[in-house]
Amino acid sequence: MNKKLISIAAAGALLIGLAGCASGTDAGSGGDASGPKPVDELVVGFAQVGAESGWRTANTKDIQAAFADADIDLKFSDAQQKQENQIKAIRSYIQQGVDYIAFSPVVETGWDAVLNEAKAAGIPVVLTDRAVDSKDDSLYVTFLGSDFIEEGKKAGDWVVEEFADADKVNIVQLEGTTGAAPAIDRAEGFAEVIGADDKFEIVASQTGDFTRAGGKQVMEAMLKSNPDIDLVYAHNDDMGLGAIEAIEAAGLVPGEDIKIVTVDAVKDGMQALADGKINFIVECSPLLGKQLVDVITTLNDGGTVEKRIVTEETTFTQEQAIEALPTRQY
Ligand code: GZL
């Protein structure tokens, strides 16, 4: 198991109880000058991306369960992967005067206006899962989620090892949602590693929008226009599972004729890995609920949190997937 213990420092940081940010005084900022609000009176608005993948479904379930366990009122919205719907939901939470807003930005850009409205209303914002690309980092308290560049590098490291004896490796890349932090960064990290050797060539790269149907459709087209594909690098399991369907429909054997590396490690992906149809998976944990609750209760108590909280993740080979599957939480 290749565990990167990054989040211990961050978890420790959650316990810093010094007077700090976001203990504002207006409506919608949890604790105030007179001290913390009772936790069971807190109201949090969460604007979720959508329900595009097994990862997202697991993320939603975990967040809703964590807030129910903490007895915190969670207002939840599903944006069907549309930025305008997330912005509408955030505006509605501001109108309702919630104490905190948390969301996973479907894409990196276009958030400053609505985040400035939340700031003006004194409502602290927590980013979960995905980051925003803004010059003003006062618009959010913290970004809690994975290091996607690192995930891309881990996928690249496996490819370099797996194809050590190959002279030429033709790669097709199934990209996540265009403009989304995980898509941008997973491509960047992967390219950095394989770019060191020109035997690796990305012969085609296109978005499948993180969905199984998208992965299948794009892979069908790539198979038609690229006769000699050695490897699929899919930015998530769902697109990798769609690619498997396309590869089998073309009469080829996924995991053998064409190797596949994906990111997430959700149950369906891990089953395909155990079955040898996927060859390696880089984990991206969707279980952010408890850490999000801890951030909010720390802020409510007048504490401060790290600006960046990186989630703990690992990688899986076929053997490790077979071993992990029986107890897999998602
Ligand atoms: C990553 C997350 C991505 C997953 C996909 O943290 O934003 O979105 O990798 C999901 O499965 O759709």
mmCIF file of C-alpha atoms and ligand atoms in Angstrom:
data_model
loop_
_atom_site.group_PDB
_atom_site.id
_atom_site.type_symbol
_atom_site.label_atom_id
_atom_site.label_comp_id
_atom_site.label_asym_id
_atom_site.label_seq_id
_atom_site.Cartn_x
_atom_site.Cartn_y
_atom_site.Cartn_z
ATOM 1 C CA MET A 1 0.000 0.000 0.000
ATOM 2 C CA ASN A 2 1.502 3.313 -1.026
ATOM 3 C CA LYS A 3 -0.096 5.640 1.515
ATOM 4 C CA LYS A 4 0.774 9.321 1.396
ATOM 5 C CA LEU A 5 0.225 10.608 4.950
ATOM 6 C CA ILE A 6 -0.474 14.190 3.956
ATOM 7 C CA SER A 7 -3.568 14.924 5.926
ATOM 8 C CA ILE A 8 -2.258 14.289 9.456
ATOM 9 C CA ALA A 9 -0.913 17.859 9.690
ATOM 10 C CA ALA A 10 -4.157 19.146 8.295
ATOM 11 C CA ALA A 11 -6.216 17.068 10.728
ATOM 12 C CA GLY A 12 -4.088 18.490 13.540
ATOM 13 C CA ALA A 13 -4.718 21.962 12.153
ATOM 14 C CA LEU A 14 -8.434 21.416 12.520
ATOM 15 C CA LEU A 15 -7.917 21.384 16.275
ATOM 16 C CA ILE A 16 -6.332 24.848 16.397
ATOM 17 C CA GLY A 17 -8.799 26.680 18.613
ATOM 18 C CA LEU A 18 -7.404 30.193 18.306
ATOM 19 C CA ALA A 19 -9.660 33.111 17.513
ATOM 20 C CA GLY A 20 -9.584 33.120 13.769
ATOM 21 C CA CYS A 21 -11.398 33.691 10.556
ATOM 22 C CA ALA A 22 -15.070 33.235 9.852
ATOM 23 C CA SER A 23 -16.247 33.915 13.346
ATOM 24 C CA GLY A 24 -18.051 36.841 11.795
ATOM 25 C CA THR A 25 -20.925 38.551 13.479
ATOM 26 C CA ASP A 26 -23.625 38.782 10.764
ATOM 27 C CA ALA A 27 -26.353 36.262 10.134
ATOM 28 C CA GLY A 28 -24.944 33.266 8.428
ATOM 29 C CA SER A 29 -21.582 32.940 9.950
ATOM 30 C CA GLY A 30 -22.044 30.353 12.667
ATOM 31 C CA GLY A 31 -20.375 31.498 15.844
ATOM 32 C CA ASP A 32 -20.254 35.211 16.633
ATOM 33 C CA ALA A 33 -18.717 37.583 19.181
ATOM 34 C CA SER A 34 -20.820 35.939 21.902
ATOM 35 C CA GLY A 35 -19.358 32.510 21.041
ATOM 36 C CA PRO A 36 -20.244 29.402 19.031
ATOM 37 C CA LYS A 37 -23.765 28.709 17.793
ATOM 38 C CA PRO A 38 -25.178 25.418 19.105
ATOM 39 C CA VAL A 39 -24.192 22.822 16.475
ATOM 40 C CA ASP A 40 -27.785 21.579 16.096
ATOM 41 C CA GLU A 41 -28.832 25.130 15.145
ATOM 42 C CA LEU A 42 -26.260 25.403 12.331
ATOM 43 C CA VAL A 43 -27.569 25.492 8.745
ATOM 44 C CA VAL A 44 -25.181 24.636 5.892
ATOM 45 C CA GLY A 45 -25.877 24.963 2.160
ATOM 46 C CA PHE A 46 -24.139 22.427 -0.095
ATOM 47 C CA ALA A 47 -24.103 22.875 -3.905
ATOM 48 C CA GLN A 48 -23.115 19.521 -5.415
ATOM 49 C CA VAL A 49 -21.834 19.095 -9.000
ATOM 50 C CA GLY A 50 -24.364 16.467 -10.046
ATOM 51 C CA ALA A 51 -24.647 12.668 -10.086
ATOM 52 C CA GLU A 52 -22.380 11.967 -13.070
ATOM 53 C CA SER A 53 -20.335 9.109 -11.642
ATOM 54 C CA GLY A 54 -20.076 6.471 -8.972
ATOM 55 C CA TRP A 55 -17.597 8.746 -7.236
ATOM 56 C CA ARG A 56 -20.098 11.615 -7.070
ATOM 57 C CA THR A 57 -22.861 9.391 -5.749
ATOM 58 C CA ALA A 58 -20.553 8.105 -3.008
ATOM 59 C CA ASN A 59 -19.435 11.658 -2.215
ATOM 60 C CA THR A 60 -23.033 12.864 -1.855
ATOM 61 C CA LYS A 61 -23.995 9.899 0.336
ATOM 62 C CA ASP A 62 -21.001 10.419 2.609
ATOM 63 C CA ILE A 63 -21.579 14.159 3.034
ATOM 64 C CA GLN A 64 -25.285 13.731 3.769
ATOM 65 C CA ALA A 65 -24.548 10.972 6.307
ATOM 66 C CA ALA A 66 -21.840 13.027 8.058
ATOM 67 C CA PHE A 67 -24.146 16.029 8.497
ATOM 68 C CA ALA A 68 -27.009 13.831 9.711
ATOM 69 C CA ASP A 69 -24.640 12.221 12.267
ATOM 70 C CA ALA A 70 -23.569 15.699 13.432
ATOM 71 C CA ASP A 71 -27.207 16.821 13.676
ATOM 72 C CA ILE A 72 -26.453 19.791 11.369
ATOM 73 C CA ASP A 73 -29.172 20.925 8.960
ATOM 74 C CA LEU A 74 -27.791 20.411 5.411
ATOM 75 C CA LYS A 75 -29.510 22.116 2.481
ATOM 76 C CA PHE A 76 -28.459 20.137 -0.602
ATOM 77 C CA SER A 77 -28.690 20.850 -4.347
ATOM 78 C CA ASP A 78 -27.655 18.833 -7.443
ATOM 79 C CA ALA A 79 -26.550 21.069 -10.337
ATOM 80 C CA GLN A 80 -26.653 18.370 -13.049
ATOM 81 C CA GLN A 81 -23.053 19.394 -13.887
ATOM 82 C CA LYS A 82 -24.140 22.941 -14.847
ATOM 83 C CA GLN A 83 -22.251 25.897 -13.375
ATOM 84 C CA GLU A 84 -25.279 28.184 -13.664
ATOM 85 C CA ASN A 85 -27.260 25.810 -11.437
ATOM 86 C CA GLN A 86 -24.519 25.802 -8.800
ATOM 87 C CA ILE A 87 -24.406 29.606 -8.846
ATOM 88 C CA LYS A 88 -28.216 29.717 -8.477
ATOM 89 C CA ALA A 89 -28.025 27.339 -5.520
ATOM 90 C CA ILE A 90 -25.302 29.402 -3.811
ATOM 91 C CA ARG A 91 -27.381 32.580 -4.304
ATOM 92 C CA SER A 92 -30.369 30.817 -2.772
ATOM 93 C CA TYR A 93 -28.293 29.800 0.272
ATOM 94 C CA ILE A 94 -27.171 33.417 0.652
ATOM 95 C CA GLN A 95 -30.824 34.524 0.525
ATOM 96 C CA GLN A 96 -31.706 31.945 3.163
ATOM 97 C CA GLY A 97 -28.923 33.296 5.419
ATOM 98 C CA VAL A 98 -27.278 29.910 5.977
ATOM 99 C CA ASP A 99 -24.328 29.820 8.365
ATOM 100 C CA TYR A 100 -21.882 28.214 5.910
ATOM 101 C CA ILE A 101 -21.778 27.339 2.214
ATOM 102 C CA ALA A 102 -19.792 24.404 0.839
ATOM 103 C CA PHE A 103 -19.553 23.300 -2.786
ATOM 104 C CA SER A 104 -17.539 21.360 -5.328
ATOM 105 C CA PRO A 105 -16.985 23.767 -8.265
ATOM 106 C CA VAL A 106 -17.879 21.946 -11.476
ATOM 107 C CA VAL A 107 -15.242 24.020 -13.320
ATOM 108 C CA GLU A 108 -12.359 26.186 -12.042
ATOM 109 C CA THR A 109 -13.394 29.623 -13.321
ATOM 110 C CA GLY A 110 -16.404 31.986 -13.131
ATOM 111 C CA TRP A 111 -16.982 32.014 -9.353
ATOM 112 C CA ASP A 112 -15.665 35.384 -8.125
ATOM 113 C CA ALA A 113 -18.972 37.270 -8.454
ATOM 114 C CA VAL A 114 -21.105 34.849 -6.443
ATOM 115 C CA LEU A 115 -18.341 34.215 -3.902
ATOM 116 C CA ASN A 116 -18.042 37.956 -3.352
ATOM 117 C CA GLU A 117 -21.804 38.003 -2.684
ATOM 118 C CA ALA A 118 -21.338 35.292 -0.035
ATOM 119 C CA LYS A 119 -18.428 37.249 1.457
ATOM 120 C CA ALA A 120 -20.537 40.437 1.573
ATOM 121 C CA ALA A 121 -23.253 38.473 3.373
ATOM 122 C CA GLY A 122 -20.659 37.267 5.921
ATOM 123 C CA ILE A 123 -21.169 33.604 4.953
ATOM 124 C CA PRO A 124 -17.920 31.588 4.953
ATOM 125 C CA VAL A 125 -17.435 29.274 1.943
ATOM 126 C CA VAL A 126 -15.646 25.900 2.014
ATOM 127 C CA LEU A 127 -14.467 24.283 -1.250
ATOM 128 C CA THR A 128 -14.715 20.489 -1.276
ATOM 129 C CA ASP A 129 -13.348 18.065 -3.896
ATOM 130 C CA ARG A 130 -12.545 20.591 -6.631
ATOM 131 C CA ALA A 131 -10.754 23.955 -6.589
ATOM 132 C CA VAL A 132 -11.554 27.357 -8.090
ATOM 133 C CA ASP A 133 -9.032 29.355 -10.107
ATOM 134 C CA SER A 134 -9.390 32.753 -8.434
ATOM 135 C CA LYS A 135 -6.788 35.419 -7.619
ATOM 136 C CA ASP A 136 -8.659 36.213 -4.407
ATOM 137 C CA ASP A 137 -8.243 33.339 -1.948
ATOM 138 C CA SER A 138 -10.126 35.303 0.711
ATOM 139 C CA LEU A 139 -13.285 34.170 -1.120
ATOM 140 C CA TYR A 140 -13.104 30.757 0.540
ATOM 141 C CA VAL A 141 -11.890 29.519 3.913
ATOM 142 C CA THR A 142 -10.263 26.282 2.750
ATOM 143 C CA PHE A 143 -10.071 23.775 -0.135
ATOM 144 C CA LEU A 144 -10.602 20.215 1.129
ATOM 145 C CA GLY A 145 -9.837 17.569 -1.482
ATOM 146 C CA SER A 146 -7.340 15.501 -3.426
ATOM 147 C CA ASP A 147 -4.105 16.535 -5.098
ATOM 148 C CA PHE A 148 -5.112 15.777 -8.695
ATOM 149 C CA ILE A 149 -1.665 16.511 -10.149
ATOM 150 C CA GLU A 150 -0.255 13.889 -7.788
ATOM 151 C CA GLU A 151 -2.949 11.458 -8.957
ATOM 152 C CA GLY A 152 -1.912 12.029 -12.590
ATOM 153 C CA LYS A 153 1.722 11.475 -11.660
ATOM 154 C CA LYS A 154 0.893 8.191 -9.904
ATOM 155 C CA ALA A 155 -0.888 6.989 -13.054
ATOM 156 C CA GLY A 156 2.119 8.055 -15.117
ATOM 157 C CA ASP A 157 4.567 6.285 -12.800
ATOM 158 C CA TRP A 158 2.651 3.021 -13.219
ATOM 159 C CA VAL A 159 2.636 3.416 -17.037
ATOM 160 C CA VAL A 160 6.412 4.009 -17.120
ATOM 161 C CA GLU A 161 6.964 0.835 -15.081
ATOM 162 C CA GLU A 162 4.374 -1.266 -16.918
ATOM 163 C CA PHE A 163 5.798 -0.414 -20.353
ATOM 164 C CA ALA A 164 9.479 -0.359 -19.348
ATOM 165 C CA ASP A 165 10.381 -2.822 -22.139
ATOM 166 C CA ALA A 166 8.218 -1.270 -24.865
ATOM 167 C CA ASP A 167 9.766 0.762 -27.703
ATOM 168 C CA LYS A 168 6.614 2.750 -28.477
ATOM 169 C CA VAL A 169 3.417 3.241 -26.451
ATOM 170 C CA ASN A 170 0.327 4.749 -28.086
ATOM 171 C CA ILE A 171 -1.931 6.248 -25.430
ATOM 172 C CA VAL A 172 -5.492 7.568 -25.660
ATOM 173 C CA GLN A 173 -6.652 9.835 -22.841
ATOM 174 C CA LEU A 174 -10.299 10.085 -21.723
ATOM 175 C CA GLU A 175 -10.455 13.507 -20.089
ATOM 176 C CA GLY A 176 -12.841 14.581 -17.358
ATOM 177 C CA THR A 177 -15.190 17.553 -17.648
ATOM 178 C CA THR A 178 -13.574 20.331 -19.684
ATOM 179 C CA GLY A 179 -12.338 23.073 -17.343
ATOM 180 C CA ALA A 180 -12.704 21.001 -14.187
ATOM 181 C CA ALA A 181 -9.732 20.959 -11.779
ATOM 182 C CA PRO A 182 -9.414 17.139 -11.760
ATOM 183 C CA ALA A 183 -9.388 17.035 -15.567
ATOM 184 C CA ILE A 184 -6.819 19.808 -15.919
ATOM 185 C CA ASP A 185 -4.532 18.544 -13.159
ATOM 186 C CA ARG A 186 -4.739 14.798 -13.866
ATOM 187 C CA ALA A 187 -3.714 15.524 -17.457
ATOM 188 C CA GLU A 188 -0.883 17.783 -16.243
ATOM 189 C CA GLY A 189 0.555 15.300 -13.731
ATOM 190 C CA PHE A 190 0.352 12.401 -16.200
ATOM 191 C CA ALA A 191 1.967 14.386 -19.035
ATOM 192 C CA GLU A 192 4.799 15.494 -16.741
ATOM 193 C CA VAL A 193 5.765 11.895 -15.989
ATOM 194 C CA ILE A 194 5.381 10.287 -19.438
ATOM 195 C CA GLY A 195 6.838 13.384 -21.124
ATOM 196 C CA ALA A 196 10.267 12.327 -19.899
ATOM 197 C CA ASP A 197 10.384 9.583 -22.552
ATOM 198 C CA ASP A 198 9.264 10.221 -26.157
ATOM 199 C CA LYS A 199 8.337 6.555 -26.654
ATOM 200 C CA PHE A 200 5.062 7.522 -24.955
ATOM 201 C CA GLU A 201 2.687 9.328 -27.275
ATOM 202 C CA ILE A 202 -0.836 10.523 -26.493
ATOM 203 C CA VAL A 203 -2.337 9.874 -29.934
ATOM 204 C CA ALA A 204 -5.821 11.069 -28.963
ATOM 205 C CA SER A 205 -7.299 12.955 -26.011
ATOM 206 C CA GLN A 206 -10.935 13.973 -25.582
ATOM 207 C CA THR A 207 -13.441 14.646 -22.816
ATOM 208 C CA GLY A 208 -15.932 11.970 -21.819
ATOM 209 C CA ASP A 209 -17.300 14.347 -19.140
ATOM 210 C CA PHE A 210 -16.591 11.860 -16.312
ATOM 211 C CA THR A 211 -19.514 9.654 -17.401
ATOM 212 C CA ARG A 212 -19.605 5.980 -18.445
ATOM 213 C CA ALA A 213 -21.630 6.809 -21.577
ATOM 214 C CA GLY A 214 -19.176 9.567 -22.466
ATOM 215 C CA GLY A 215 -16.203 7.254 -22.036
ATOM 216 C CA LYS A 216 -17.805 4.590 -24.230
ATOM 217 C CA GLN A 217 -18.747 7.032 -27.001
ATOM 218 C CA VAL A 218 -15.283 8.656 -27.128
ATOM 219 C CA MET A 219 -13.514 5.279 -27.004
ATOM 220 C CA GLU A 220 -15.615 3.964 -29.915
ATOM 221 C CA ALA A 221 -14.451 6.914 -32.022
ATOM 222 C CA MET A 222 -10.825 6.560 -30.877
ATOM 223 C CA LEU A 223 -10.791 2.861 -31.780
ATOM 224 C CA LYS A 224 -11.997 3.703 -35.289
ATOM 225 C CA SER A 225 -9.358 6.378 -35.880
ATOM 226 C CA ASN A 226 -6.396 4.839 -34.023
ATOM 227 C CA PRO A 227 -5.583 1.271 -35.179
ATOM 228 C CA ASP A 228 -2.845 0.620 -32.659
ATOM 229 C CA ILE A 229 -3.769 1.716 -29.116
ATOM 230 C CA ASP A 230 -1.672 0.271 -26.280
ATOM 231 C CA LEU A 231 -3.151 2.100 -23.293
ATOM 232 C CA VAL A 232 -6.194 4.037 -22.139
ATOM 233 C CA TYR A 233 -5.655 6.661 -19.413
ATOM 234 C CA ALA A 234 -9.139 7.559 -18.128
ATOM 235 C CA HIS A 235 -9.523 10.423 -15.641
ATOM 236 C CA ASN A 236 -12.106 8.378 -13.752
ATOM 237 C CA ASP A 237 -13.326 4.790 -13.371
ATOM 238 C CA ASP A 238 -16.677 5.495 -15.024
ATOM 239 C CA MET A 239 -15.113 6.555 -18.318
ATOM 240 C CA GLY A 240 -12.758 3.570 -18.048
ATOM 241 C CA LEU A 241 -15.762 1.259 -17.647
ATOM 242 C CA GLY A 242 -17.334 2.826 -20.728
ATOM 243 C CA ALA A 243 -14.085 2.277 -22.614
ATOM 244 C CA ILE A 244 -14.160 -1.419 -21.627
ATOM 245 C CA GLU A 245 -17.584 -1.765 -23.286
ATOM 246 C CA ALA A 246 -16.257 -0.148 -26.480
ATOM 247 C CA ILE A 247 -13.090 -2.266 -26.513
ATOM 248 C CA GLU A 248 -15.067 -5.508 -26.068
ATOM 249 C CA ALA A 249 -17.556 -4.459 -28.760
ATOM 250 C CA ALA A 250 -14.557 -4.030 -31.086
ATOM 251 C CA GLY A 251 -13.569 -7.655 -30.401
ATOM 252 C CA LEU A 252 -10.535 -6.748 -28.287
ATOM 253 C CA VAL A 253 -9.659 -7.797 -24.734
ATOM 254 C CA PRO A 254 -9.521 -4.899 -22.226
ATOM 255 C CA GLY A 255 -6.606 -5.223 -19.796
ATOM 256 C CA GLU A 256 -4.678 -7.337 -22.296
ATOM 257 C CA ASP A 257 -4.912 -6.075 -25.925
ATOM 258 C CA ILE A 258 -5.390 -2.555 -24.561
ATOM 259 C CA LYS A 259 -4.315 -1.802 -20.997
ATOM 260 C CA ILE A 260 -6.338 0.637 -18.890
ATOM 261 C CA VAL A 261 -5.373 2.906 -15.989
ATOM 262 C CA THR A 262 -8.033 4.969 -14.230
ATOM 263 C CA VAL A 263 -8.579 7.222 -11.181
ATOM 264 C CA ASP A 264 -11.137 6.963 -8.346
ATOM 265 C CA ALA A 265 -11.269 3.324 -7.105
ATOM 266 C CA VAL A 266 -15.048 3.124 -6.749
ATOM 267 C CA LYS A 267 -16.549 -0.346 -6.363
ATOM 268 C CA ASP A 268 -17.363 -0.958 -10.055
ATOM 269 C CA GLY A 269 -13.866 0.147 -11.041
ATOM 270 C CA MET A 270 -12.275 -2.050 -8.388
ATOM 271 C CA GLN A 271 -14.344 -5.027 -9.600
ATOM 272 C CA ALA A 272 -13.105 -4.460 -13.159
ATOM 273 C CA LEU A 273 -9.559 -4.253 -11.761
ATOM 274 C CA ALA A 274 -10.045 -7.497 -9.836
ATOM 275 C CA ASP A 275 -11.366 -9.061 -13.066
ATOM 276 C CA GLY A 276 -8.289 -7.897 -15.003
ATOM 277 C CA LYS A 277 -10.206 -5.550 -17.340
ATOM 278 C CA ILE A 278 -8.546 -2.501 -15.744
ATOM 279 C CA ASN A 279 -4.842 -2.804 -14.887
ATOM 280 C CA PHE A 280 -4.247 -0.120 -12.242
ATOM 281 C CA ILE A 281 -6.346 2.419 -10.326
ATOM 282 C CA VAL A 282 -5.232 5.567 -8.517
ATOM 283 C CA GLU A 283 -7.529 6.227 -5.568
ATOM 284 C CA CYS A 284 -9.415 9.512 -5.191
ATOM 285 C CA SER A 285 -11.433 9.351 -1.995
ATOM 286 C CA PRO A 286 -15.002 10.734 -2.088
ATOM 287 C CA LEU A 287 -15.320 10.347 1.688
ATOM 288 C CA LEU A 288 -15.035 14.048 2.563
ATOM 289 C CA GLY A 289 -18.125 14.333 4.779
ATOM 290 C CA LYS A 290 -16.547 13.968 8.230
ATOM 291 C CA GLN A 291 -13.660 16.321 7.385
ATOM 292 C CA LEU A 292 -16.161 18.899 6.064
ATOM 293 C CA VAL A 293 -18.182 18.692 9.296
ATOM 294 C CA ASP A 294 -14.938 19.082 11.302
ATOM 295 C CA VAL A 295 -14.008 22.201 9.307
ATOM 296 C CA ILE A 296 -17.407 23.764 9.943
ATOM 297 C CA THR A 297 -17.548 22.944 13.674
ATOM 298 C CA THR A 298 -13.965 24.214 14.099
ATOM 299 C CA LEU A 299 -14.906 27.514 12.423
ATOM 300 C CA ASN A 300 -18.115 27.719 14.450
ATOM 301 C CA ASP A 301 -15.998 27.386 17.613
ATOM 302 C CA GLY A 302 -13.926 30.363 16.449
ATOM 303 C CA GLY A 303 -11.044 28.154 15.354
ATOM 304 C CA THR A 304 -8.990 28.339 12.170
ATOM 305 C CA VAL A 305 -8.265 25.678 9.549
ATOM 306 C CA GLU A 306 -5.490 25.166 6.997
ATOM 307 C CA LYS A 307 -6.102 26.915 3.662
ATOM 308 C CA ARG A 308 -5.525 23.573 1.915
ATOM 309 C CA ILE A 309 -6.544 20.188 3.369
ATOM 310 C CA VAL A 310 -5.326 17.297 1.199
ATOM 311 C CA THR A 311 -7.152 13.966 1.483
ATOM 312 C CA GLU A 312 -5.255 10.732 2.073
ATOM 313 C CA GLU A 313 -5.134 8.391 -0.955
ATOM 314 C CA THR A 314 -3.429 5.282 -2.274
ATOM 315 C CA THR A 315 -3.252 3.137 -5.421
ATOM 316 C CA PHE A 316 -4.459 -0.356 -6.296
ATOM 317 C CA THR A 317 -3.065 -3.240 -8.336
ATOM 318 C CA GLN A 318 -5.248 -6.227 -9.264
ATOM 319 C CA GLU A 319 -4.122 -8.190 -6.209
ATOM 320 C CA GLN A 320 -4.782 -5.244 -3.890
ATOM 321 C CA ALA A 321 -8.253 -4.752 -5.404
ATOM 322 C CA ILE A 322 -9.154 -8.411 -4.812
ATOM 323 C CA GLU A 323 -8.053 -8.006 -1.185
ATOM 324 C CA ALA A 324 -9.789 -4.629 -0.625
ATOM 325 C CA LEU A 325 -13.122 -5.286 -2.365
ATOM 326 C CA PRO A 326 -14.912 -7.194 0.427
ATOM 327 C CA THR A 327 -14.587 -4.267 2.838
ATOM 328 C CA ARG A 328 -14.702 -1.378 0.347
ATOM 329 C CA GLN A 329 -16.855 1.492 1.713
ATOM 330 C CA TYR A 330 -17.786 2.815 -1.763
HETATM 331 C C1 GZL B 1 -12.537 14.114 -8.206
HETATM 332 C C2 GZL B 1 -13.967 14.346 -8.649
HETATM 333 C C3 GZL B 1 -14.206 13.691 -9.964
HETATM 334 C C4 GZL B 1 -14.085 12.173 -9.912
HETATM 335 C C5 GZL B 1 -15.111 11.788 -10.917
HETATM 336 O O1 GZL B 1 -12.346 14.636 -6.941
HETATM 337 O O2 GZL B 1 -14.230 15.732 -8.773
HETATM 338 O O3 GZL B 1 -15.543 13.988 -10.373
HETATM 339 O O4 GZL B 1 -12.810 11.682 -10.217
HETATM 340 C C6 GZL B 1 -16.233 12.739 -10.548
HETATM 341 O O5 GZL B 1 -15.517 10.445 -10.874
HETATM 342 O O6 GZL B 1 -17.199 12.793 -11.521
#
